[in-house]
Amino acid sequence: MELPFKMAEEGEVNDSLAEFERLEFLRDRHVRFFQRCLHVLPERYSSLETSRLTIAFFALSGLDMLDALDVVEKADLIEWIYSLQVLPMEDNSNLSRCGFRGSSHLGLPYNPSKGLGVLHPYDSGHVAMTYTGLACLIILGDDLGRINKEACLAGLRALQLEDGSFYAVPEGSENDMRFVYCASCICYVLDDWSGMDVKKAIDYIRKSMSYDNGLAQGAGLESHGGSTFCAIASLCLMGKLEEVFSEKELNRIRRWCIMRQQTGFHGRPNKPVDTCYSFWVGATLKLLDIFQYTDFEKNRNYILSTQDRLVGGFAKWPDSHPDSN
């Protein structure tokens, strides 16, 4: 007798079950993945040695989100982070170079912020490392008691350019919205906005709004999910969002952001979805009070499809290597 519907073949049933299993959240494996990131990384990450502090930030943030900070030696990590603080020398001649370096790659004497700085021609803070260093200390429950606040702020002021953007290091580097966000976070955490010219930073953000209502890394550049988050988050930290953009403009930014969802999110029109934009764009939508209008299940399922089922961690795309950051 011919059935009114098609029976599933055995292989199709197994595929369906495999899909169901694949979408399970593998918490314990992710905990172990982040633990490994704090101890040893594959050779392909060797180019990130100078920014090791950012890797620690992503690992600690992940463990914090998973309520698993008990697996790390907090006291040891706190001492290591403080050892990366670039301290002023006795004569303050290096004050404009202070902040946090990304790792101990220069081979300077170990000093967990309990003495004066030492002279080294290539030693300086990096704006992203200063931000992630402060964030790591907060995650680990430190009271920031050994932070040289004045030196960090002096180092930050020295990095701001006339257009309001920031270099990453005193020697010069790229300058764009990423570092405006890092600078805003530093000032917010230290509860002191003297580290930047806020008016110039706001002007830089304002001029970075593109014709399609997203925000770019700078004026005249392409809108991007990451730079849009950095701009909106910076204004929120400053308490200036609704002062800088009108409600009509904010609605246009909201529309640009919410149009970035397919299953997960992409960072620019006509680009593939990528797990990182579930944060960059998703967080922006949260700040703009419209995350509830996204398709949560589609986004969740895409993210879970990028899990590495063997070693834990998430990749940009399914069937790719997991990424520590």
PDB file of C-alpha atoms in Angstrom:
ATOM      1  CA  MET A   1       0.000   0.000   0.000  1.00  0.00           C
ATOM      2  CA  GLU A   2       1.303   3.467  -0.855  1.00  0.00           C
ATOM      3  CA  LEU A   3       1.648   5.585   2.238  1.00  0.00           C
ATOM      4  CA  PRO A   4       0.338   9.185   2.167  1.00  0.00           C
ATOM      5  CA  PHE A   5       3.679  10.403   3.458  1.00  0.00           C
ATOM      6  CA  LYS A   6       7.292   9.475   2.902  1.00  0.00           C
ATOM      7  CA  MET A   7       8.926   7.376   5.611  1.00  0.00           C
ATOM      8  CA  ALA A   8      12.327   8.676   6.704  1.00  0.00           C
ATOM      9  CA  GLU A   9      15.245   6.556   5.638  1.00  0.00           C
ATOM     10  CA  GLU A  10      17.528   5.259   8.408  1.00  0.00           C
ATOM     11  CA  GLY A  11      20.340   7.594   7.356  1.00  0.00           C
ATOM     12  CA  GLU A  12      18.042  10.595   7.498  1.00  0.00           C
ATOM     13  CA  VAL A  13      16.974   9.689  11.032  1.00  0.00           C
ATOM     14  CA  ASN A  14      20.606   9.381  12.101  1.00  0.00           C
ATOM     15  CA  ASP A  15      21.414  12.752  10.507  1.00  0.00           C
ATOM     16  CA  SER A  16      18.519  14.296  12.401  1.00  0.00           C
ATOM     17  CA  LEU A  17      19.730  12.818  15.674  1.00  0.00           C
ATOM     18  CA  ALA A  18      23.265  13.975  14.949  1.00  0.00           C
ATOM     19  CA  GLU A  19      21.966  17.495  14.377  1.00  0.00           C
ATOM     20  CA  PHE A  20      20.120  17.376  17.707  1.00  0.00           C
ATOM     21  CA  GLU A  21      23.277  16.222  19.492  1.00  0.00           C
ATOM     22  CA  ARG A  22      25.419  18.805  17.758  1.00  0.00           C
ATOM     23  CA  LEU A  23      23.264  21.634  19.109  1.00  0.00           C
ATOM     24  CA  GLU A  24      23.801  20.636  22.721  1.00  0.00           C
ATOM     25  CA  PHE A  25      25.798  23.236  24.650  1.00  0.00           C
ATOM     26  CA  LEU A  26      29.062  21.536  25.640  1.00  0.00           C
ATOM     27  CA  ARG A  27      29.785  23.560  28.767  1.00  0.00           C
ATOM     28  CA  ASP A  28      32.457  21.347  30.356  1.00  0.00           C
ATOM     29  CA  ARG A  29      34.492  21.198  27.155  1.00  0.00           C
ATOM     30  CA  HIS A  30      34.373  24.977  26.826  1.00  0.00           C
ATOM     31  CA  VAL A  31      35.592  25.318  30.416  1.00  0.00           C
ATOM     32  CA  ARG A  32      38.562  23.074  29.620  1.00  0.00           C
ATOM     33  CA  PHE A  33      39.217  24.991  26.387  1.00  0.00           C
ATOM     34  CA  PHE A  34      39.451  28.312  28.247  1.00  0.00           C
ATOM     35  CA  GLN A  35      41.658  26.695  30.907  1.00  0.00           C
ATOM     36  CA  ARG A  36      44.078  25.586  28.197  1.00  0.00           C
ATOM     37  CA  CYS A  37      44.109  29.090  26.714  1.00  0.00           C
ATOM     38  CA  LEU A  38      45.449  30.364  30.035  1.00  0.00           C
ATOM     39  CA  HIS A  39      48.299  27.830  30.040  1.00  0.00           C
ATOM     40  CA  VAL A  40      49.379  26.771  26.555  1.00  0.00           C
ATOM     41  CA  LEU A  41      48.330  27.546  22.985  1.00  0.00           C
ATOM     42  CA  PRO A  42      49.089  25.882  19.627  1.00  0.00           C
ATOM     43  CA  GLU A  43      52.043  27.142  17.604  1.00  0.00           C
ATOM     44  CA  ARG A  44      49.739  29.001  15.215  1.00  0.00           C
ATOM     45  CA  TYR A  45      49.073  31.517  18.008  1.00  0.00           C
ATOM     46  CA  SER A  46      52.761  32.427  18.428  1.00  0.00           C
ATOM     47  CA  SER A  47      52.238  35.702  16.552  1.00  0.00           C
ATOM     48  CA  LEU A  48      49.931  36.800  19.396  1.00  0.00           C
ATOM     49  CA  GLU A  49      52.664  36.589  22.038  1.00  0.00           C
ATOM     50  CA  THR A  50      52.855  40.372  22.421  1.00  0.00           C
ATOM     51  CA  SER A  51      49.122  40.539  23.124  1.00  0.00           C
ATOM     52  CA  ARG A  52      48.868  37.609  25.519  1.00  0.00           C
ATOM     53  CA  LEU A  53      46.850  39.744  27.943  1.00  0.00           C
ATOM     54  CA  THR A  54      43.949  39.928  25.478  1.00  0.00           C
ATOM     55  CA  ILE A  55      43.887  36.127  25.223  1.00  0.00           C
ATOM     56  CA  ALA A  56      43.717  35.952  29.014  1.00  0.00           C
ATOM     57  CA  PHE A  57      40.837  38.438  28.911  1.00  0.00           C
ATOM     58  CA  PHE A  58      38.795  36.314  26.505  1.00  0.00           C
ATOM     59  CA  ALA A  59      39.516  33.144  28.471  1.00  0.00           C
ATOM     60  CA  LEU A  60      38.642  34.707  31.836  1.00  0.00           C
ATOM     61  CA  SER A  61      35.520  36.341  30.388  1.00  0.00           C
ATOM     62  CA  GLY A  62      34.443  32.963  29.031  1.00  0.00           C
ATOM     63  CA  LEU A  63      35.022  31.228  32.344  1.00  0.00           C
ATOM     64  CA  ASP A  64      33.181  34.008  34.143  1.00  0.00           C
ATOM     65  CA  MET A  65      30.185  33.613  31.814  1.00  0.00           C
ATOM     66  CA  LEU A  66      30.259  29.864  32.467  1.00  0.00           C
ATOM     67  CA  ASP A  67      30.428  30.440  36.232  1.00  0.00           C
ATOM     68  CA  ALA A  68      33.695  28.514  36.300  1.00  0.00           C
ATOM     69  CA  LEU A  69      36.286  30.954  37.648  1.00  0.00           C
ATOM     70  CA  ASP A  70      36.968  28.496  40.446  1.00  0.00           C
ATOM     71  CA  VAL A  71      39.170  26.486  38.050  1.00  0.00           C
ATOM     72  CA  VAL A  72      41.841  29.223  37.876  1.00  0.00           C
ATOM     73  CA  GLU A  73      44.458  30.347  40.386  1.00  0.00           C
ATOM     74  CA  LYS A  74      43.137  33.886  40.833  1.00  0.00           C
ATOM     75  CA  ALA A  75      45.950  35.169  43.039  1.00  0.00           C
ATOM     76  CA  ASP A  76      48.657  34.017  40.620  1.00  0.00           C
ATOM     77  CA  LEU A  77      46.876  35.552  37.644  1.00  0.00           C
ATOM     78  CA  ILE A  78      46.401  38.850  39.467  1.00  0.00           C
ATOM     79  CA  GLU A  79      50.147  39.004  40.226  1.00  0.00           C
ATOM     80  CA  TRP A  80      50.987  38.236  36.599  1.00  0.00           C
ATOM     81  CA  ILE A  81      48.661  40.961  35.307  1.00  0.00           C
ATOM     82  CA  TYR A  82      50.139  43.539  37.672  1.00  0.00           C
ATOM     83  CA  SER A  83      53.609  42.569  36.443  1.00  0.00           C
ATOM     84  CA  LEU A  84      52.556  43.886  33.016  1.00  0.00           C
ATOM     85  CA  GLN A  85      51.820  47.400  34.264  1.00  0.00           C
ATOM     86  CA  VAL A  86      54.235  49.963  32.814  1.00  0.00           C
ATOM     87  CA  LEU A  87      55.080  52.058  35.860  1.00  0.00           C
ATOM     88  CA  PRO A  88      56.539  55.577  35.972  1.00  0.00           C
ATOM     89  CA  MET A  89      60.186  55.949  36.835  1.00  0.00           C
ATOM     90  CA  GLU A  90      61.304  58.101  39.733  1.00  0.00           C
ATOM     91  CA  ASP A  91      61.609  61.226  37.550  1.00  0.00           C
ATOM     92  CA  ASN A  92      58.301  60.519  35.707  1.00  0.00           C
ATOM     93  CA  SER A  93      60.123  60.866  32.381  1.00  0.00           C
ATOM     94  CA  ASN A  94      58.184  57.920  30.931  1.00  0.00           C
ATOM     95  CA  LEU A  95      54.762  59.036  32.202  1.00  0.00           C
ATOM     96  CA  SER A  96      53.341  59.333  28.687  1.00  0.00           C
ATOM     97  CA  ARG A  97      54.293  55.695  28.013  1.00  0.00           C
ATOM     98  CA  CYS A  98      52.472  54.162  30.993  1.00  0.00           C
ATOM     99  CA  GLY A  99      49.592  51.688  30.959  1.00  0.00           C
ATOM    100  CA  PHE A 100      49.793  47.920  30.433  1.00  0.00           C
ATOM    101  CA  ARG A 101      51.987  45.966  28.037  1.00  0.00           C
ATOM    102  CA  GLY A 102      50.605  42.783  26.482  1.00  0.00           C
ATOM    103  CA  SER A 103      53.141  40.279  27.801  1.00  0.00           C
ATOM    104  CA  SER A 104      56.598  39.918  29.308  1.00  0.00           C
ATOM    105  CA  HIS A 105      58.229  39.499  25.886  1.00  0.00           C
ATOM    106  CA  LEU A 106      60.725  42.330  26.531  1.00  0.00           C
ATOM    107  CA  GLY A 107      62.322  40.347  29.350  1.00  0.00           C
ATOM    108  CA  LEU A 108      62.104  43.098  31.946  1.00  0.00           C
ATOM    109  CA  PRO A 109      62.553  42.238  35.639  1.00  0.00           C
ATOM    110  CA  TYR A 110      59.381  40.824  37.202  1.00  0.00           C
ATOM    111  CA  ASN A 111      57.664  43.588  39.152  1.00  0.00           C
ATOM    112  CA  PRO A 112      54.017  43.057  40.235  1.00  0.00           C
ATOM    113  CA  SER A 113      53.452  46.832  40.529  1.00  0.00           C
ATOM    114  CA  LYS A 114      55.193  47.146  43.884  1.00  0.00           C
ATOM    115  CA  GLY A 115      58.017  49.472  42.894  1.00  0.00           C
ATOM    116  CA  LEU A 116      59.163  52.050  40.356  1.00  0.00           C
ATOM    117  CA  GLY A 117      59.349  51.469  36.639  1.00  0.00           C
ATOM    118  CA  VAL A 118      62.599  50.731  34.813  1.00  0.00           C
ATOM    119  CA  LEU A 119      63.981  52.380  31.702  1.00  0.00           C
ATOM    120  CA  HIS A 120      63.619  50.452  28.445  1.00  0.00           C
ATOM    121  CA  PRO A 121      63.486  52.159  25.037  1.00  0.00           C
ATOM    122  CA  TYR A 122      60.709  49.912  23.711  1.00  0.00           C
ATOM    123  CA  ASP A 123      58.592  49.541  26.833  1.00  0.00           C
ATOM    124  CA  SER A 124      55.201  51.222  26.712  1.00  0.00           C
ATOM    125  CA  GLY A 125      51.572  50.608  27.426  1.00  0.00           C
ATOM    126  CA  HIS A 126      49.119  49.588  24.701  1.00  0.00           C
ATOM    127  CA  VAL A 127      45.598  50.985  24.870  1.00  0.00           C
ATOM    128  CA  ALA A 128      43.919  47.598  24.279  1.00  0.00           C
ATOM    129  CA  MET A 129      46.163  45.874  26.820  1.00  0.00           C
ATOM    130  CA  THR A 130      45.412  48.547  29.416  1.00  0.00           C
ATOM    131  CA  TYR A 131      41.684  47.983  28.868  1.00  0.00           C
ATOM    132  CA  THR A 132      41.903  44.185  28.969  1.00  0.00           C
ATOM    133  CA  GLY A 133      44.300  44.272  31.933  1.00  0.00           C
ATOM    134  CA  LEU A 134      41.880  46.350  33.988  1.00  0.00           C
ATOM    135  CA  ALA A 135      38.965  44.159  32.892  1.00  0.00           C
ATOM    136  CA  CYS A 136      40.827  40.964  33.869  1.00  0.00           C
ATOM    137  CA  LEU A 137      41.586  42.325  37.324  1.00  0.00           C
ATOM    138  CA  ILE A 138      37.914  43.192  37.851  1.00  0.00           C
ATOM    139  CA  ILE A 139      36.792  39.738  36.672  1.00  0.00           C
ATOM    140  CA  LEU A 140      39.231  38.170  39.155  1.00  0.00           C
ATOM    141  CA  GLY A 141      37.818  40.257  42.001  1.00  0.00           C
ATOM    142  CA  ASP A 142      40.812  42.558  42.475  1.00  0.00           C
ATOM    143  CA  ASP A 143      40.220  45.998  44.007  1.00  0.00           C
ATOM    144  CA  LEU A 144      42.601  47.745  41.552  1.00  0.00           C
ATOM    145  CA  GLY A 145      44.577  48.912  44.565  1.00  0.00           C
ATOM    146  CA  ARG A 146      47.921  48.679  42.769  1.00  0.00           C
ATOM    147  CA  ILE A 147      46.816  50.526  39.638  1.00  0.00           C
ATOM    148  CA  ASN A 148      48.779  53.734  39.110  1.00  0.00           C
ATOM    149  CA  LYS A 149      45.715  55.653  37.994  1.00  0.00           C
ATOM    150  CA  GLU A 150      47.476  58.918  37.202  1.00  0.00           C
ATOM    151  CA  ALA A 151      50.092  57.153  35.085  1.00  0.00           C
ATOM    152  CA  CYS A 152      47.481  55.142  33.144  1.00  0.00           C
ATOM    153  CA  LEU A 153      45.515  58.298  32.391  1.00  0.00           C
ATOM    154  CA  ALA A 154      48.646  60.209  31.385  1.00  0.00           C
ATOM    155  CA  GLY A 155      49.610  57.389  29.025  1.00  0.00           C
ATOM    156  CA  LEU A 156      46.116  57.407  27.576  1.00  0.00           C
ATOM    157  CA  ARG A 157      46.078  61.177  26.988  1.00  0.00           C
ATOM    158  CA  ALA A 158      49.315  60.879  25.049  1.00  0.00           C
ATOM    159  CA  LEU A 159      47.680  58.485  22.582  1.00  0.00           C
ATOM    160  CA  GLN A 160      44.779  60.716  21.482  1.00  0.00           C
ATOM    161  CA  LEU A 161      45.084  62.423  18.112  1.00  0.00           C
ATOM    162  CA  GLU A 162      43.734  65.794  17.048  1.00  0.00           C
ATOM    163  CA  ASP A 163      40.756  64.186  15.261  1.00  0.00           C
ATOM    164  CA  GLY A 164      39.690  62.509  18.539  1.00  0.00           C
ATOM    165  CA  SER A 165      40.841  58.970  17.712  1.00  0.00           C
ATOM    166  CA  PHE A 166      43.606  57.080  19.513  1.00  0.00           C
ATOM    167  CA  TYR A 167      46.831  55.351  18.617  1.00  0.00           C
ATOM    168  CA  ALA A 168      47.431  51.997  20.306  1.00  0.00           C
ATOM    169  CA  VAL A 169      51.022  52.812  21.329  1.00  0.00           C
ATOM    170  CA  PRO A 170      53.083  56.013  21.648  1.00  0.00           C
ATOM    171  CA  GLU A 171      55.246  55.114  18.633  1.00  0.00           C
ATOM    172  CA  GLY A 172      52.163  55.350  16.396  1.00  0.00           C
ATOM    173  CA  SER A 173      49.885  52.695  14.915  1.00  0.00           C
ATOM    174  CA  GLU A 174      46.467  52.349  13.383  1.00  0.00           C
ATOM    175  CA  ASN A 175      43.974  54.758  14.884  1.00  0.00           C
ATOM    176  CA  ASP A 176      40.298  53.935  14.713  1.00  0.00           C
ATOM    177  CA  MET A 177      37.065  53.252  16.610  1.00  0.00           C
ATOM    178  CA  ARG A 178      38.438  50.186  18.388  1.00  0.00           C
ATOM    179  CA  PHE A 179      40.842  52.300  20.376  1.00  0.00           C
ATOM    180  CA  VAL A 180      38.231  54.974  21.093  1.00  0.00           C
ATOM    181  CA  TYR A 181      36.243  52.196  22.768  1.00  0.00           C
ATOM    182  CA  CYS A 182      39.283  50.922  24.704  1.00  0.00           C
ATOM    183  CA  ALA A 183      40.007  54.466  25.898  1.00  0.00           C
ATOM    184  CA  SER A 184      36.386  54.936  26.968  1.00  0.00           C
ATOM    185  CA  CYS A 185      36.499  51.687  28.955  1.00  0.00           C
ATOM    186  CA  ILE A 186      39.709  52.748  30.714  1.00  0.00           C
ATOM    187  CA  CYS A 187      38.238  56.109  31.734  1.00  0.00           C
ATOM    188  CA  TYR A 188      34.999  54.463  32.858  1.00  0.00           C
ATOM    189  CA  VAL A 189      36.742  51.802  34.959  1.00  0.00           C
ATOM    190  CA  LEU A 190      39.063  54.370  36.561  1.00  0.00           C
ATOM    191  CA  ASP A 191      36.094  56.732  37.003  1.00  0.00           C
ATOM    192  CA  ASP A 192      38.097  59.614  35.540  1.00  0.00           C
ATOM    193  CA  TRP A 193      37.488  61.063  32.079  1.00  0.00           C
ATOM    194  CA  SER A 194      40.577  63.278  32.181  1.00  0.00           C
ATOM    195  CA  GLY A 195      42.298  60.549  30.162  1.00  0.00           C
ATOM    196  CA  MET A 196      40.727  61.850  26.971  1.00  0.00           C
ATOM    197  CA  ASP A 197      39.289  64.918  25.313  1.00  0.00           C
ATOM    198  CA  VAL A 198      35.696  63.669  25.362  1.00  0.00           C
ATOM    199  CA  LYS A 199      34.429  66.338  22.956  1.00  0.00           C
ATOM    200  CA  LYS A 200      36.988  65.350  20.306  1.00  0.00           C
ATOM    201  CA  ALA A 201      36.224  61.642  20.774  1.00  0.00           C
ATOM    202  CA  ILE A 202      32.495  62.297  20.360  1.00  0.00           C
ATOM    203  CA  ASP A 203      33.173  64.340  17.221  1.00  0.00           C
ATOM    204  CA  TYR A 204      35.181  61.417  15.806  1.00  0.00           C
ATOM    205  CA  ILE A 205      32.287  59.038  16.497  1.00  0.00           C
ATOM    206  CA  ARG A 206      29.760  61.426  14.999  1.00  0.00           C
ATOM    207  CA  LYS A 207      31.778  61.809  11.787  1.00  0.00           C
ATOM    208  CA  SER A 208      32.129  58.027  11.452  1.00  0.00           C
ATOM    209  CA  MET A 209      28.423  57.506  10.775  1.00  0.00           C
ATOM    210  CA  SER A 210      28.142  56.251   7.195  1.00  0.00           C
ATOM    211  CA  TYR A 211      25.551  56.940   4.497  1.00  0.00           C
ATOM    212  CA  ASP A 212      23.747  53.669   5.314  1.00  0.00           C
ATOM    213  CA  ASN A 213      23.436  54.588   9.028  1.00  0.00           C
ATOM    214  CA  GLY A 214      25.952  52.122  10.389  1.00  0.00           C
ATOM    215  CA  LEU A 215      29.179  53.352  11.979  1.00  0.00           C
ATOM    216  CA  ALA A 216      32.640  52.850  10.537  1.00  0.00           C
ATOM    217  CA  GLN A 217      36.183  52.745  11.905  1.00  0.00           C
ATOM    218  CA  GLY A 218      36.518  56.387  10.852  1.00  0.00           C
ATOM    219  CA  ALA A 219      35.015  59.090   8.662  1.00  0.00           C
ATOM    220  CA  GLY A 220      34.333  58.032   5.062  1.00  0.00           C
ATOM    221  CA  LEU A 221      34.883  54.323   5.695  1.00  0.00           C
ATOM    222  CA  GLU A 222      32.531  51.349   5.371  1.00  0.00           C
ATOM    223  CA  SER A 223      29.982  50.622   8.097  1.00  0.00           C
ATOM    224  CA  HIS A 224      30.926  47.611  10.196  1.00  0.00           C
ATOM    225  CA  GLY A 225      29.316  45.644  13.016  1.00  0.00           C
ATOM    226  CA  GLY A 226      32.409  45.831  15.208  1.00  0.00           C
ATOM    227  CA  SER A 227      32.958  49.574  14.844  1.00  0.00           C
ATOM    228  CA  THR A 228      29.242  50.223  15.343  1.00  0.00           C
ATOM    229  CA  PHE A 229      29.428  48.437  18.700  1.00  0.00           C
ATOM    230  CA  CYS A 230      32.586  50.334  19.684  1.00  0.00           C
ATOM    231  CA  ALA A 231      30.963  53.675  18.844  1.00  0.00           C
ATOM    232  CA  ILE A 232      27.618  53.005  20.545  1.00  0.00           C
ATOM    233  CA  ALA A 233      29.239  51.394  23.606  1.00  0.00           C
ATOM    234  CA  SER A 234      31.647  54.339  23.973  1.00  0.00           C
ATOM    235  CA  LEU A 235      28.764  56.812  23.953  1.00  0.00           C
ATOM    236  CA  CYS A 236      26.858  54.692  26.487  1.00  0.00           C
ATOM    237  CA  LEU A 237      29.887  54.653  28.797  1.00  0.00           C
ATOM    238  CA  MET A 238      30.117  58.427  28.440  1.00  0.00           C
ATOM    239  CA  GLY A 239      26.380  58.796  29.092  1.00  0.00           C
ATOM    240  CA  LYS A 240      26.103  60.716  25.817  1.00  0.00           C
ATOM    241  CA  LEU A 241      24.230  58.397  23.429  1.00  0.00           C
ATOM    242  CA  GLU A 242      20.952  60.312  23.242  1.00  0.00           C
ATOM    243  CA  GLU A 243      22.788  63.635  23.253  1.00  0.00           C
ATOM    244  CA  VAL A 244      24.902  62.747  20.219  1.00  0.00           C
ATOM    245  CA  PHE A 245      22.273  60.997  18.082  1.00  0.00           C
ATOM    246  CA  SER A 246      18.644  62.014  17.681  1.00  0.00           C
ATOM    247  CA  GLU A 247      15.911  59.400  18.117  1.00  0.00           C
ATOM    248  CA  LYS A 248      15.462  59.330  14.345  1.00  0.00           C
ATOM    249  CA  GLU A 249      19.172  58.614  13.873  1.00  0.00           C
ATOM    250  CA  LEU A 250      19.139  55.960  16.587  1.00  0.00           C
ATOM    251  CA  ASN A 251      16.224  54.234  14.860  1.00  0.00           C
ATOM    252  CA  ARG A 252      18.229  54.188  11.622  1.00  0.00           C
ATOM    253  CA  ILE A 253      21.207  52.650  13.463  1.00  0.00           C
ATOM    254  CA  ARG A 254      18.831  50.100  15.023  1.00  0.00           C
ATOM    255  CA  ARG A 255      17.522  49.159  11.595  1.00  0.00           C
ATOM    256  CA  TRP A 256      21.052  48.787  10.179  1.00  0.00           C
ATOM    257  CA  CYS A 257      21.996  46.508  13.055  1.00  0.00           C
ATOM    258  CA  ILE A 258      18.917  44.317  13.050  1.00  0.00           C
ATOM    259  CA  MET A 259      19.297  43.781   9.301  1.00  0.00           C
ATOM    260  CA  ARG A 260      22.623  42.069   9.982  1.00  0.00           C
ATOM    261  CA  GLN A 261      20.903  38.863  11.142  1.00  0.00           C
ATOM    262  CA  GLN A 262      20.549  35.917   8.814  1.00  0.00           C
ATOM    263  CA  THR A 263      20.836  32.865  11.044  1.00  0.00           C
ATOM    264  CA  GLY A 264      23.612  34.297  13.186  1.00  0.00           C
ATOM    265  CA  PHE A 265      24.889  37.778  12.378  1.00  0.00           C
ATOM    266  CA  HIS A 266      27.307  39.195   9.833  1.00  0.00           C
ATOM    267  CA  GLY A 267      29.314  42.387  10.203  1.00  0.00           C
ATOM    268  CA  ARG A 268      28.615  43.945   6.805  1.00  0.00           C
ATOM    269  CA  PRO A 269      25.965  43.500   4.098  1.00  0.00           C
ATOM    270  CA  ASN A 270      26.534  40.535   1.775  1.00  0.00           C
ATOM    271  CA  LYS A 271      29.124  38.921   4.061  1.00  0.00           C
ATOM    272  CA  PRO A 272      28.800  35.464   5.647  1.00  0.00           C
ATOM    273  CA  VAL A 273      27.600  35.127   9.233  1.00  0.00           C
ATOM    274  CA  ASP A 274      30.353  34.812  11.840  1.00  0.00           C
ATOM    275  CA  THR A 275      30.023  34.001  15.550  1.00  0.00           C
ATOM    276  CA  CYS A 276      31.865  37.144  16.659  1.00  0.00           C
ATOM    277  CA  TYR A 277      29.068  39.334  15.280  1.00  0.00           C
ATOM    278  CA  SER A 278      26.555  37.611  17.500  1.00  0.00           C
ATOM    279  CA  PHE A 279      28.379  39.614  20.155  1.00  0.00           C
ATOM    280  CA  TRP A 280      29.318  42.792  18.285  1.00  0.00           C
ATOM    281  CA  VAL A 281      25.906  43.306  16.699  1.00  0.00           C
ATOM    282  CA  GLY A 282      23.900  41.521  19.389  1.00  0.00           C
ATOM    283  CA  ALA A 283      25.447  43.655  22.124  1.00  0.00           C
ATOM    284  CA  THR A 284      24.755  46.814  20.106  1.00  0.00           C
ATOM    285  CA  LEU A 285      21.101  45.817  19.761  1.00  0.00           C
ATOM    286  CA  LYS A 286      21.019  45.227  23.515  1.00  0.00           C
ATOM    287  CA  LEU A 287      22.439  48.706  24.155  1.00  0.00           C
ATOM    288  CA  LEU A 288      19.850  50.135  21.760  1.00  0.00           C
ATOM    289  CA  ASP A 289      17.028  48.265  23.565  1.00  0.00           C
ATOM    290  CA  ILE A 290      15.847  46.136  20.639  1.00  0.00           C
ATOM    291  CA  PHE A 291      17.621  42.798  21.074  1.00  0.00           C
ATOM    292  CA  GLN A 292      14.210  41.268  21.832  1.00  0.00           C
ATOM    293  CA  TYR A 293      13.287  41.662  18.155  1.00  0.00           C
ATOM    294  CA  THR A 294      16.028  39.310  16.941  1.00  0.00           C
ATOM    295  CA  ASP A 295      15.461  35.621  16.178  1.00  0.00           C
ATOM    296  CA  PHE A 296      17.083  34.241  19.316  1.00  0.00           C
ATOM    297  CA  GLU A 297      16.752  30.566  18.389  1.00  0.00           C
ATOM    298  CA  LYS A 298      18.350  30.985  14.955  1.00  0.00           C
ATOM    299  CA  ASN A 299      21.243  32.891  16.479  1.00  0.00           C
ATOM    300  CA  ARG A 300      21.690  30.331  19.265  1.00  0.00           C
ATOM    301  CA  ASN A 301      21.615  27.410  16.862  1.00  0.00           C
ATOM    302  CA  TYR A 302      24.204  29.009  14.594  1.00  0.00           C
ATOM    303  CA  ILE A 303      26.563  29.657  17.507  1.00  0.00           C
ATOM    304  CA  LEU A 304      26.178  26.096  18.785  1.00  0.00           C
ATOM    305  CA  SER A 305      26.863  24.755  15.296  1.00  0.00           C
ATOM    306  CA  THR A 306      30.378  26.239  15.498  1.00  0.00           C
ATOM    307  CA  GLN A 307      31.350  24.372  18.686  1.00  0.00           C
ATOM    308  CA  ASP A 308      34.326  22.067  18.525  1.00  0.00           C
ATOM    309  CA  ARG A 309      32.901  18.870  19.945  1.00  0.00           C
ATOM    310  CA  LEU A 310      36.317  17.403  20.695  1.00  0.00           C
ATOM    311  CA  VAL A 311      38.357  20.163  22.354  1.00  0.00           C
ATOM    312  CA  GLY A 312      35.695  22.771  23.103  1.00  0.00           C
ATOM    313  CA  GLY A 313      35.658  26.399  22.040  1.00  0.00           C
ATOM    314  CA  PHE A 314      33.823  28.150  19.236  1.00  0.00           C
ATOM    315  CA  ALA A 315      34.921  28.900  15.681  1.00  0.00           C
ATOM    316  CA  LYS A 316      33.929  31.639  13.264  1.00  0.00           C
ATOM    317  CA  TRP A 317      32.100  29.095  11.095  1.00  0.00           C
ATOM    318  CA  PRO A 318      31.009  25.447  11.437  1.00  0.00           C
ATOM    319  CA  ASP A 319      33.734  22.840  10.908  1.00  0.00           C
ATOM    320  CA  SER A 320      36.533  25.347  11.556  1.00  0.00           C
ATOM    321  CA  HIS A 321      39.203  25.565  14.245  1.00  0.00           C
ATOM    322  CA  PRO A 322      38.002  27.105  17.536  1.00  0.00           C
ATOM    323  CA  ASP A 323      39.392  30.548  18.227  1.00  0.00           C
ATOM    324  CA  SER A 324      40.653  31.729  21.604  1.00  0.00           C
ATOM    325  CA  ASN A 325      39.346  35.232  20.901  1.00  0.00           C
TER     326      ASN A 325
END
